[in-house]
Each structure stands twice: as structure tokens, then as C-alpha cells.
Amino acid sequence: MTISMEKIPHPRSVVWQEDRLLLLDQRRLPAETVYLELTTPEEVREAIVKLAVRGAPAIGTAAAFGMYLGVKDVPDADAGRLWSTLRRVGEDLRSARPTAVNLSWALERIRRRLETLKERPVSELKAALLAEAHAIQREDAEMCRKIGEHLLTLLEDGMGVLTHCNAGGLATAAYGTALAPLYLAKERGWHLRVFADETRPVLQGARLTAYELQQAGIDVTLICDNMAAAVMQKGWVQAVIVGTDRVAANGDVANKIGTYGLAVLAKAHGIPFYVAAPTSSIDLQTPTGADIPIEERPVEEITKGFGLATAPEGVRVYNPAFDVTPAELVTAIITEHGVIRPPFGPGLQEAVQRSQG
Ligand code: MRU
């Protein structure tokens, strides 16, 4: 089953156009649809840091094109400069956001591809880099579609689904991970009732998930984060589906702050808690969630939310962008290769092996 791109009406988040990277400025959604036109890797890094582009897979794709922007003007005769630029730009981009492993996954994939062509002319290496960035984007859309198909086998017409943050088309090349089954369900003529957490502090759920689902004509109800328990208590939610920024080898899951709380709530209410994870988000080198670096973001996201003074000047603030949900609270992890049930270790290893061919 395929979902046609045309049927998903929201704009693409990452677009390559000639020698420029167009990034949908997600900070301005839903009020305005504006693209940033970027021509340097430094601009790409800033767009990632400042959340103009966000969502683990979209960050990885943007960084891949950012690598190409870094080397596109290296002269053909200067192979040494090409390799040193690749190293420098790669390190710079990698550090933009520490939790989403898709960023280093994409950069590592490019490095490995270019290593296989090491002795080839500079022009060929540049062309291969650009082709790899396009492949990362194309394959991301394919992975998301397959995740949607597998997730749909866990759902039924008429269910209520709760999601957090935005793991939708805007966070990926297309369809999203957690939101992909919702698009597929719509195609099938199913009616799912979706609850979107607003997702404090920067409201990806309200600004992005509610926006993209509403655009697609999917029944979405926006709730504040602190309403999830009440909505579950009413019996309106039959499944929680979230995305992830990194799955550790034991199945612990890092995702947007607030995800852990939802998993606890889901368990308390006997609701399955599903994590949609492309293999690009699985990090077998990280043994457990305790080893996942958690990004802390500027305090102004909380004290001056969207420009308003929302807290007293000078108050101490803790603002982690992500939390870790322990594997024991996760019902299943769904990759492009299928549904993995606990214990997650062997299934995650097999999925990663399959993705490496
Ligand atoms: O800070 P963000 O908006 O980049 O956080 C995004 C999330 O937490 C998503 O759930 C995750 O990246 C998966 S996107 C398919």
C-alpha cells in the first residue's frame, strides 16, 4: 500500500533546489509558510540549533545536504581540502543537536560512502555526496511509509490515538513515523480520533501535529500536556503512539520531554504504548537510556514563551528537550522491518542488520 505525496497536503520540510537548501521554517508554523534559503553549512547548523528544521529524520536529511553545501565549491584539484572540509563541517553539524542520533547516522553514512570512493576525483566525490543526501531523504520517506503499514496492524477503525510532539511529515521526508498510520488509516476510510498533546515548551504538538493532521482532514483534538491523564481516564485513548530521537540497544527510548510521563500514564490505564522508530534512530552503540545525551535548551523557551514574559525575571529553570522512557514501559517498537516486542535487544539488532543489507 502506498500513500501518494499529493494526498498529504502540508508543505515539505526539506527541499533541495539546484545549489540551495530550502528549509520550511517550522518556527513560524502554523501562521506562516516560509522557506529559508540556505547556501552554507553554517546556516544549516543554525537552522537545526534554532529549530527551524526539527524532528530527528528531518535534521539528518538537512545535515546531509549541509555537508554538500560545505564542499560544493572546493576546486577539483584540491582533494586534501575536500577531506579536511568534510571532517570540519561534519563535526560542526554533528554537534548541532546531541540527542537525535539520526544526525550522526546521516553524517556517518556519508562518510562511509565517500570512503569507498577515496581515490576518485573531487568532482565525483561531490556528486556522490549529493546523491547520498538525496538517497537518505528518499529512503526516509520509504521507511516512514513501511512503519505506517506495520503500525496500522496494531490499530482498529474507531480507536482513539494520543500522540506527543510532532513525529509527522514535517519531522521527516514524508508521512512521519508516529503519524504515518494515521494517514494510512484515512486512506482506508477508517475513522481514528487523534489527541495531540500541545507539547510544552515550544508547542510542536499544537503548532505542527494539529496543523498537519487538520490539513489532511484527520479528526484531531488538541489538548494541553496536563490533560492527557484525564483524556485517558475517560476511555478516549486506545493507543499512544510517539516517535523517537534515539532508541538505545536495550529498548530505552529518548523522545520529546513529556513522553516518559505519557508512558507511565498509559501503563496505569492499560493502554498500549507504541514507539515508531526508523532504523536510522536505533543506536546499538548506546547500551541504555542512561547513556543517551539529553539536550538542554535555552531557558527563554520557558521564561519568554513566544516573546511573552511567562515567568519572573531571573528564576532558575530546567529545560531538557527530551526524556528517556524505560523499555519496560514500551509495548512495542515499530521499525520499517516490523513490530518488535520485548525483550527488545535481539529485535533491534536484527532490524539494524536488515537495514544494512
Ligand atoms: O525537538 P524536536 O522538535 O526536534 O523533537 C522532535 C521529537 O521529539 C520527535 O518525536 C522525534 O524527533 C521523532 S520525529 C519522527
CSV table of C-alpha atoms and ligand atoms in Angstrom, one decimal:
chain,number,residue,atom,x,y,z
A,1,MET,CA,0.0,0.0,0.0
A,2,THR,CA,1.3,3.5,-0.8
A,3,ILE,CA,0.2,6.9,0.2
A,4,SER,CA,0.6,9.4,-2.6
A,5,MET,CA,2.6,12.5,-1.7
A,6,GLU,CA,-0.2,14.6,-3.2
A,7,LYS,CA,-2.7,13.3,-0.6
A,8,ILE,CA,-0.6,14.8,2.2
A,9,PRO,CA,-1.3,18.5,1.9
A,10,HIS,CA,1.3,20.0,4.3
A,11,PRO,CA,4.5,21.5,2.7
A,12,ARG,CA,7.8,19.5,2.6
A,13,SER,CA,10.2,20.4,5.4
A,14,VAL,CA,13.5,19.8,3.4
A,15,VAL,CA,13.7,20.7,-0.3
A,16,TRP,CA,16.9,20.6,-2.4
A,17,GLN,CA,16.7,23.1,-5.2
A,18,GLU,CA,19.7,23.5,-7.6
A,19,ASP,CA,22.5,24.5,-5.3
A,20,ARG,CA,20.4,25.7,-2.4
A,21,LEU,CA,18.7,24.0,0.6
A,22,LEU,CA,15.2,25.2,1.2
A,23,LEU,CA,14.0,24.6,4.8
A,24,LEU,CA,10.5,25.2,5.8
A,25,ASP,CA,10.8,27.4,8.8
A,26,GLN,CA,8.8,25.3,11.3
A,27,ARG,CA,9.1,28.0,14.0
A,28,ARG,CA,6.6,30.1,12.0
A,29,LEU,CA,4.0,27.4,11.5
A,30,PRO,CA,1.1,27.4,11.5
A,31,ALA,CA,0.8,31.1,11.0
A,32,GLU,CA,3.1,31.4,8.0
A,33,THR,CA,4.6,29.0,5.4
A,34,VAL,CA,8.0,30.4,4.8
A,35,TYR,CA,11.1,28.7,3.5
A,36,LEU,CA,14.7,29.7,4.5
A,37,GLU,CA,17.1,29.6,1.5
A,38,LEU,CA,20.4,28.3,2.8
A,39,THR,CA,23.7,28.1,0.9
A,40,THR,CA,26.3,27.3,3.7
A,41,PRO,CA,26.7,24.6,6.3
A,42,GLU,CA,26.9,27.2,9.0
A,43,GLU,CA,23.4,28.4,8.1
A,44,VAL,CA,22.2,24.8,8.1
A,45,ARG,CA,23.7,24.3,11.6
A,46,GLU,CA,22.0,27.4,12.9
A,47,ALA,CA,18.6,26.3,11.4
A,48,ILE,CA,19.0,23.0,13.2
A,49,VAL,CA,20.0,24.6,16.6
A,50,LYS,CA,17.2,27.1,16.4
A,51,LEU,CA,14.5,24.5,15.4
A,52,ALA,CA,13.7,26.0,12.0
A,53,VAL,CA,14.1,22.3,11.0
A,54,ARG,CA,13.4,19.8,13.7
A,55,GLY,CA,12.4,16.1,14.1
A,56,ALA,CA,15.2,13.6,14.1
A,57,PRO,CA,14.9,12.3,10.5
A,58,ALA,CA,14.5,15.8,9.0
A,59,ILE,CA,17.5,17.0,10.9
A,60,GLY,CA,19.6,14.1,9.5
A,61,THR,CA,18.5,14.9,5.9
A,62,ALA,CA,19.2,18.6,6.3
A,63,ALA,CA,22.6,17.9,7.7
A,64,ALA,CA,23.4,15.6,4.7
A,65,PHE,CA,22.6,18.4,2.3
A,66,GLY,CA,24.5,20.8,4.6
A,67,MET,CA,27.6,18.6,4.1
A,68,TYR,CA,27.3,19.1,0.3
A,69,LEU,CA,27.0,22.8,0.7
A,70,GLY,CA,30.2,22.7,2.6
A,71,VAL,CA,32.2,21.1,-0.2
A,72,LYS,CA,30.4,22.2,-3.4
A,73,ASP,CA,32.9,25.0,-4.1
A,74,VAL,CA,36.1,23.0,-3.3
A,75,PRO,CA,38.3,23.2,-6.5
A,76,ASP,CA,38.6,19.9,-8.5
A,77,ALA,CA,42.4,19.9,-7.9
A,78,ASP,CA,42.2,20.1,-4.1
A,79,ALA,CA,41.3,16.7,-2.8
A,80,GLY,CA,43.1,17.5,0.5
A,81,ARG,CA,40.8,20.4,1.1
A,82,LEU,CA,37.7,18.3,0.3
A,83,TRP,CA,38.6,15.8,3.0
A,84,SER,CA,39.5,18.4,5.6
A,85,THR,CA,36.3,20.3,4.9
A,86,LEU,CA,34.3,17.2,5.2
A,87,ARG,CA,35.8,16.5,8.6
A,88,ARG,CA,35.4,20.0,9.9
A,89,VAL,CA,31.8,20.5,8.6
A,90,GLY,CA,30.8,17.0,9.8
A,91,GLU,CA,31.9,17.8,13.3
A,92,ASP,CA,30.2,21.1,13.3
A,93,LEU,CA,26.9,19.8,12.1
A,94,ARG,CA,27.1,16.7,14.4
A,95,SER,CA,27.2,18.9,17.5
A,96,ALA,CA,24.1,21.0,16.5
A,97,ARG,CA,21.7,18.7,18.5
A,98,PRO,CA,23.1,15.9,20.6
A,99,THR,CA,20.1,13.6,21.3
A,100,ALA,CA,18.8,12.9,17.8
A,101,VAL,CA,21.0,10.1,16.6
A,102,ASN,CA,19.8,10.5,13.0
A,103,LEU,CA,22.1,13.4,12.7
A,104,SER,CA,25.3,11.4,13.3
A,105,TRP,CA,23.7,8.4,11.4
A,106,ALA,CA,23.3,10.5,8.3
A,107,LEU,CA,26.8,12.1,8.6
A,108,GLU,CA,28.4,8.7,9.2
A,109,ARG,CA,26.6,7.2,6.2
A,110,ILE,CA,28.0,9.9,4.0
A,111,ARG,CA,31.5,9.4,5.4
A,112,ARG,CA,31.3,5.6,4.8
A,113,ARG,CA,30.1,6.2,1.2
A,114,LEU,CA,32.9,8.6,0.4
A,115,GLU,CA,35.5,6.3,2.0
A,116,THR,CA,34.6,3.7,-0.6
A,117,LEU,CA,35.4,6.3,-3.4
A,118,LYS,CA,38.5,7.6,-1.7
A,119,GLU,CA,40.8,7.7,-4.7
A,120,ARG,CA,38.2,9.1,-7.1
A,121,PRO,CA,38.3,12.7,-8.4
A,122,VAL,CA,36.9,15.5,-6.3
A,123,SER,CA,34.0,16.2,-8.8
A,124,GLU,CA,32.9,12.5,-8.5
A,125,LEU,CA,33.1,12.6,-4.7
A,126,LYS,CA,30.9,15.8,-4.6
A,127,ALA,CA,28.4,14.2,-6.9
A,128,ALA,CA,28.3,11.0,-4.8
A,129,LEU,CA,27.8,13.1,-1.6
A,130,LEU,CA,24.8,14.9,-3.2
A,131,ALA,CA,23.4,11.6,-4.4
A,132,GLU,CA,23.7,10.1,-0.9
A,133,ALA,CA,21.8,13.1,0.6
A,134,HIS,CA,19.0,12.5,-1.9
A,135,ALA,CA,19.1,8.8,-1.1
A,136,ILE,CA,18.8,9.5,2.7
A,137,GLN,CA,15.8,11.6,2.0
A,138,ARG,CA,14.1,9.2,-0.4
A,139,GLU,CA,14.7,6.2,1.9
A,140,ASP,CA,13.4,8.1,4.9
A,141,ALA,CA,10.1,8.5,3.1
A,142,GLU,CA,10.1,4.8,2.3
A,143,MET,CA,10.9,3.8,5.9
A,144,CYS,CA,8.1,6.0,7.2
A,145,ARG,CA,5.6,4.5,4.9
A,146,LYS,CA,6.5,1.0,6.0
A,147,ILE,CA,6.4,2.0,9.6
A,148,GLY,CA,2.9,3.2,9.0
A,149,GLU,CA,1.8,-0.1,7.4
A,150,HIS,CA,3.2,-2.1,10.4
A,151,LEU,CA,1.7,0.3,12.9
A,152,LEU,CA,-1.7,0.0,11.3
A,153,THR,CA,-1.8,-3.7,12.0
A,154,LEU,CA,-1.9,-2.7,15.7
A,155,LEU,CA,-4.9,-0.3,15.3
A,156,GLU,CA,-8.5,-0.7,14.5
A,157,ASP,CA,-11.1,1.6,13.0
A,158,GLY,CA,-12.8,3.8,15.6
A,159,MET,CA,-9.9,3.9,18.0
A,160,GLY,CA,-8.6,7.0,19.9
A,161,VAL,CA,-4.9,7.6,19.5
A,162,LEU,CA,-2.8,10.0,21.6
A,163,THR,CA,0.5,11.4,20.3
A,164,HIS,CA,3.1,13.8,21.6
A,165,CYS,CA,5.3,16.4,19.9
A,166,ASN,CA,5.5,16.1,16.1
A,167,ALA,CA,6.6,12.9,14.6
A,168,GLY,CA,4.8,13.6,11.4
A,169,GLY,CA,5.5,14.6,7.8
A,170,LEU,CA,7.1,17.8,9.0
A,171,ALA,CA,9.6,15.9,11.0
A,172,THR,CA,10.6,13.5,8.2
A,173,ALA,CA,10.8,13.3,4.4
A,174,ALA,CA,7.2,12.4,4.2
A,175,TYR,CA,4.3,10.7,6.2
A,176,GLY,CA,6.1,10.8,9.5
A,177,THR,CA,6.8,7.9,11.8
A,178,ALA,CA,4.1,8.0,14.6
A,179,LEU,CA,1.7,9.8,12.3
A,180,ALA,CA,2.2,7.6,9.2
A,181,PRO,CA,-0.5,5.1,10.3
A,182,LEU,CA,-3.0,7.9,10.7
A,183,TYR,CA,-2.6,8.9,7.1
A,184,LEU,CA,-2.9,5.3,6.0
A,185,ALA,CA,-6.0,4.8,8.1
A,186,LYS,CA,-7.5,7.8,6.5
A,187,GLU,CA,-6.7,6.3,3.1
A,188,ARG,CA,-8.6,3.2,4.1
A,189,GLY,CA,-11.6,5.2,5.1
A,190,TRP,CA,-11.1,4.5,8.8
A,191,HIS,CA,-12.0,7.0,11.4
A,192,LEU,CA,-9.4,7.4,14.1
A,193,ARG,CA,-9.8,10.1,16.8
A,194,VAL,CA,-6.4,11.7,17.4
A,195,PHE,CA,-5.5,13.6,20.6
A,196,ALA,CA,-2.4,15.8,20.1
A,197,ASP,CA,-0.6,17.0,23.2
A,198,GLU,CA,0.4,20.6,22.7
A,199,THR,CA,4.0,19.7,23.8
A,200,ARG,CA,5.5,22.4,26.0
A,201,PRO,CA,7.6,24.4,25.8
A,202,VAL,CA,7.7,25.1,22.1
A,203,LEU,CA,4.4,23.5,21.1
A,204,GLN,CA,5.3,21.2,18.3
A,205,GLY,CA,2.1,19.3,19.0
A,206,ALA,CA,-0.1,22.4,18.8
A,207,ARG,CA,1.7,24.2,16.0
A,208,LEU,CA,2.8,21.2,13.9
A,209,THR,CA,0.9,18.0,14.6
A,210,ALA,CA,-2.5,19.6,15.0
A,211,TYR,CA,-1.7,21.6,11.8
A,212,GLU,CA,-0.6,18.8,9.6
A,213,LEU,CA,-3.4,16.4,10.7
A,214,GLN,CA,-6.1,19.1,10.3
A,215,GLN,CA,-4.7,19.9,6.8
A,216,ALA,CA,-5.1,16.2,6.0
A,217,GLY,CA,-8.7,16.1,7.2
A,218,ILE,CA,-7.9,13.8,10.1
A,219,ASP,CA,-10.0,14.1,13.3
A,220,VAL,CA,-7.6,15.8,15.7
A,221,THR,CA,-8.3,17.3,19.1
A,222,LEU,CA,-5.6,19.4,20.7
A,223,ILE,CA,-5.1,19.1,24.4
A,224,CYS,CA,-2.6,20.7,26.9
A,225,ASP,CA,0.0,18.2,28.1
A,226,ASN,CA,-1.5,18.1,31.6
A,227,MET,CA,-4.8,16.9,30.1
A,228,ALA,CA,-3.6,13.5,28.9
A,229,ALA,CA,-4.4,11.7,32.1
A,230,ALA,CA,-8.0,13.0,32.1
A,231,VAL,CA,-8.5,12.0,28.5
A,232,MET,CA,-7.2,8.5,29.2
A,233,GLN,CA,-9.4,8.2,32.3
A,234,LYS,CA,-12.4,9.0,30.1
A,235,GLY,CA,-11.6,5.9,28.0
A,236,TRP,CA,-11.0,8.0,24.9
A,237,VAL,CA,-7.5,6.6,24.1
A,238,GLN,CA,-6.8,3.1,22.9
A,239,ALA,CA,-3.2,3.6,21.8
A,240,VAL,CA,-0.4,6.1,22.5
A,241,ILE,CA,2.0,6.4,19.5
A,242,VAL,CA,5.2,8.5,19.7
A,243,GLY,CA,8.3,9.0,17.6
A,244,THR,CA,11.9,8.9,19.0
A,245,ASP,CA,15.2,10.6,18.7
A,246,ARG,CA,17.2,7.6,19.8
A,247,VAL,CA,16.5,4.1,20.8
A,248,ALA,CA,19.2,2.5,23.0
A,249,ALA,CA,20.3,-1.1,22.4
A,250,ASN,CA,18.1,-2.3,25.3
A,251,GLY,CA,15.0,-0.6,24.0
A,252,ASP,CA,15.0,2.5,26.2
A,253,VAL,CA,13.6,5.4,24.2
A,254,ALA,CA,14.6,9.1,24.1
A,255,ASN,CA,11.9,11.3,22.8
A,256,LYS,CA,10.4,14.8,23.4
A,257,ILE,CA,10.2,15.8,27.1
A,258,GLY,CA,6.9,14.5,28.5
A,259,THR,CA,7.0,11.2,26.6
A,260,TYR,CA,8.1,9.3,29.8
A,261,GLY,CA,5.1,10.7,31.7
A,262,LEU,CA,2.8,9.6,29.0
A,263,ALA,CA,4.2,6.1,29.1
A,264,VAL,CA,3.6,5.9,32.9
A,265,LEU,CA,0.1,7.1,32.3
A,266,ALA,CA,-0.5,4.6,29.5
A,267,LYS,CA,0.6,1.8,31.8
A,268,ALA,CA,-1.6,3.0,34.6
A,269,HIS,CA,-4.6,2.9,32.3
A,270,GLY,CA,-3.8,-0.3,30.5
A,271,ILE,CA,-3.2,1.4,27.2
A,272,PRO,CA,-0.5,0.1,24.7
A,273,PHE,CA,2.4,2.5,24.3
A,274,TYR,CA,4.0,2.3,20.8
A,275,VAL,CA,7.2,3.8,19.6
A,276,ALA,CA,7.7,4.4,15.9
A,277,ALA,CA,11.4,4.2,15.1
A,278,PRO,CA,13.1,4.0,11.7
A,279,THR,CA,16.3,2.1,12.0
A,280,SER,CA,18.1,5.4,11.5
A,281,SER,CA,17.0,6.2,15.1
A,282,ILE,CA,18.3,3.0,16.6
A,283,ASP,CA,21.7,3.3,18.3
A,284,LEU,CA,23.2,0.0,19.2
A,285,GLN,CA,26.4,1.7,20.4
A,286,THR,CA,24.4,3.2,23.3
A,287,PRO,CA,23.7,0.4,25.7
A,288,THR,CA,20.9,2.0,27.8
A,289,GLY,CA,18.9,5.2,28.0
A,290,ALA,CA,21.2,6.4,30.8
A,291,ASP,CA,23.9,6.7,28.1
A,292,ILE,CA,21.8,8.9,25.8
A,293,PRO,CA,22.9,12.6,25.9
A,294,ILE,CA,19.9,14.8,26.7
A,295,GLU,CA,19.9,18.2,25.2
A,296,GLU,CA,19.1,21.2,27.4
A,297,ARG,CA,17.7,24.2,25.7
A,298,PRO,CA,17.7,27.9,26.4
A,299,VAL,CA,15.7,29.0,29.4
A,300,GLU,CA,13.9,31.6,27.4
A,301,GLU,CA,11.8,28.9,25.8
A,302,ILE,CA,10.1,28.7,29.2
A,303,THR,CA,10.5,32.2,30.6
A,304,LYS,CA,9.7,34.1,27.5
A,305,GLY,CA,7.5,31.7,25.6
A,306,PHE,CA,6.9,33.2,22.2
A,307,GLY,CA,8.1,36.6,23.3
A,308,LEU,CA,5.9,37.0,26.3
A,309,ALA,CA,7.2,37.2,29.9
A,310,THR,CA,5.9,33.8,31.1
A,311,ALA,CA,8.0,33.6,34.3
A,312,PRO,CA,9.6,36.1,36.7
A,313,GLU,CA,13.0,37.5,35.5
A,314,GLY,CA,15.9,35.6,36.9
A,315,VAL,CA,14.0,32.5,38.1
A,316,ARG,CA,16.0,29.2,37.9
A,317,VAL,CA,14.8,27.0,35.1
A,318,TYR,CA,15.5,23.4,34.0
A,319,ASN,CA,14.7,22.8,30.3
A,320,PRO,CA,15.6,19.4,29.0
A,321,ALA,CA,14.4,18.9,25.4
A,322,PHE,CA,14.0,15.1,25.8
A,323,ASP,CA,13.4,12.4,28.4
A,324,VAL,CA,14.0,8.7,28.4
A,325,THR,CA,11.2,6.1,28.6
A,326,PRO,CA,12.4,2.8,30.1
A,327,ALA,CA,12.0,-0.2,27.8
A,328,GLU,CA,9.7,-1.9,30.4
A,329,LEU,CA,7.0,0.8,29.7
A,330,VAL,CA,7.1,0.3,25.9
A,331,THR,CA,4.6,-2.2,24.4
A,332,ALA,CA,6.3,-2.4,21.0
A,333,ILE,CA,8.9,-0.6,18.9
A,334,ILE,CA,7.8,-0.4,15.2
A,335,THR,CA,10.5,-0.1,12.6
A,336,GLU,CA,10.3,-0.3,8.8
A,337,HIS,CA,11.0,-4.0,9.2
A,338,GLY,CA,8.1,-4.8,11.5
A,339,VAL,CA,6.9,-4.8,15.1
A,340,ILE,CA,9.4,-5.6,17.8
A,341,ARG,CA,8.1,-6.8,21.2
A,342,PRO,CA,10.1,-7.1,24.4
A,343,PRO,CA,12.8,-8.1,25.1
A,344,PHE,CA,13.8,-5.5,22.5
A,345,GLY,CA,17.6,-6.2,22.3
A,346,PRO,CA,17.6,-9.0,19.7
A,347,GLY,CA,14.8,-7.5,17.6
A,348,LEU,CA,16.6,-4.1,17.4
A,349,GLN,CA,19.8,-5.8,16.4
A,350,GLU,CA,18.0,-7.8,13.7
A,351,ALA,CA,16.3,-4.7,12.3
A,352,VAL,CA,19.6,-2.8,12.1
A,353,GLN,CA,21.3,-5.7,10.4
A,354,ARG,CA,18.5,-5.9,7.9
A,355,SER,CA,18.8,-2.2,7.2
A,356,GLN,CA,22.5,-2.6,6.4
A,357,GLY,CA,21.6,-5.2,3.8
B,1,MRU,O1,12.9,19.0,19.5
B,1,MRU,P1,12.2,18.3,18.3
B,1,MRU,O2,11.0,19.0,17.8
B,1,MRU,O3,13.3,18.1,17.2
B,1,MRU,O4,11.8,16.9,18.9
B,1,MRU,C1,11.2,16.0,18.0
B,1,MRU,C2,10.8,14.7,18.6
B,1,MRU,O5,10.9,14.5,19.8
B,1,MRU,C3,10.2,13.7,17.7
B,1,MRU,O6,9.3,12.9,18.3
B,1,MRU,C4,11.3,12.8,17.2
B,1,MRU,O7,12.4,13.6,16.6
B,1,MRU,C5,10.8,11.9,16.1
B,1,MRU,S1,10.4,12.7,14.6
B,1,MRU,C6,9.9,11.4,13.5
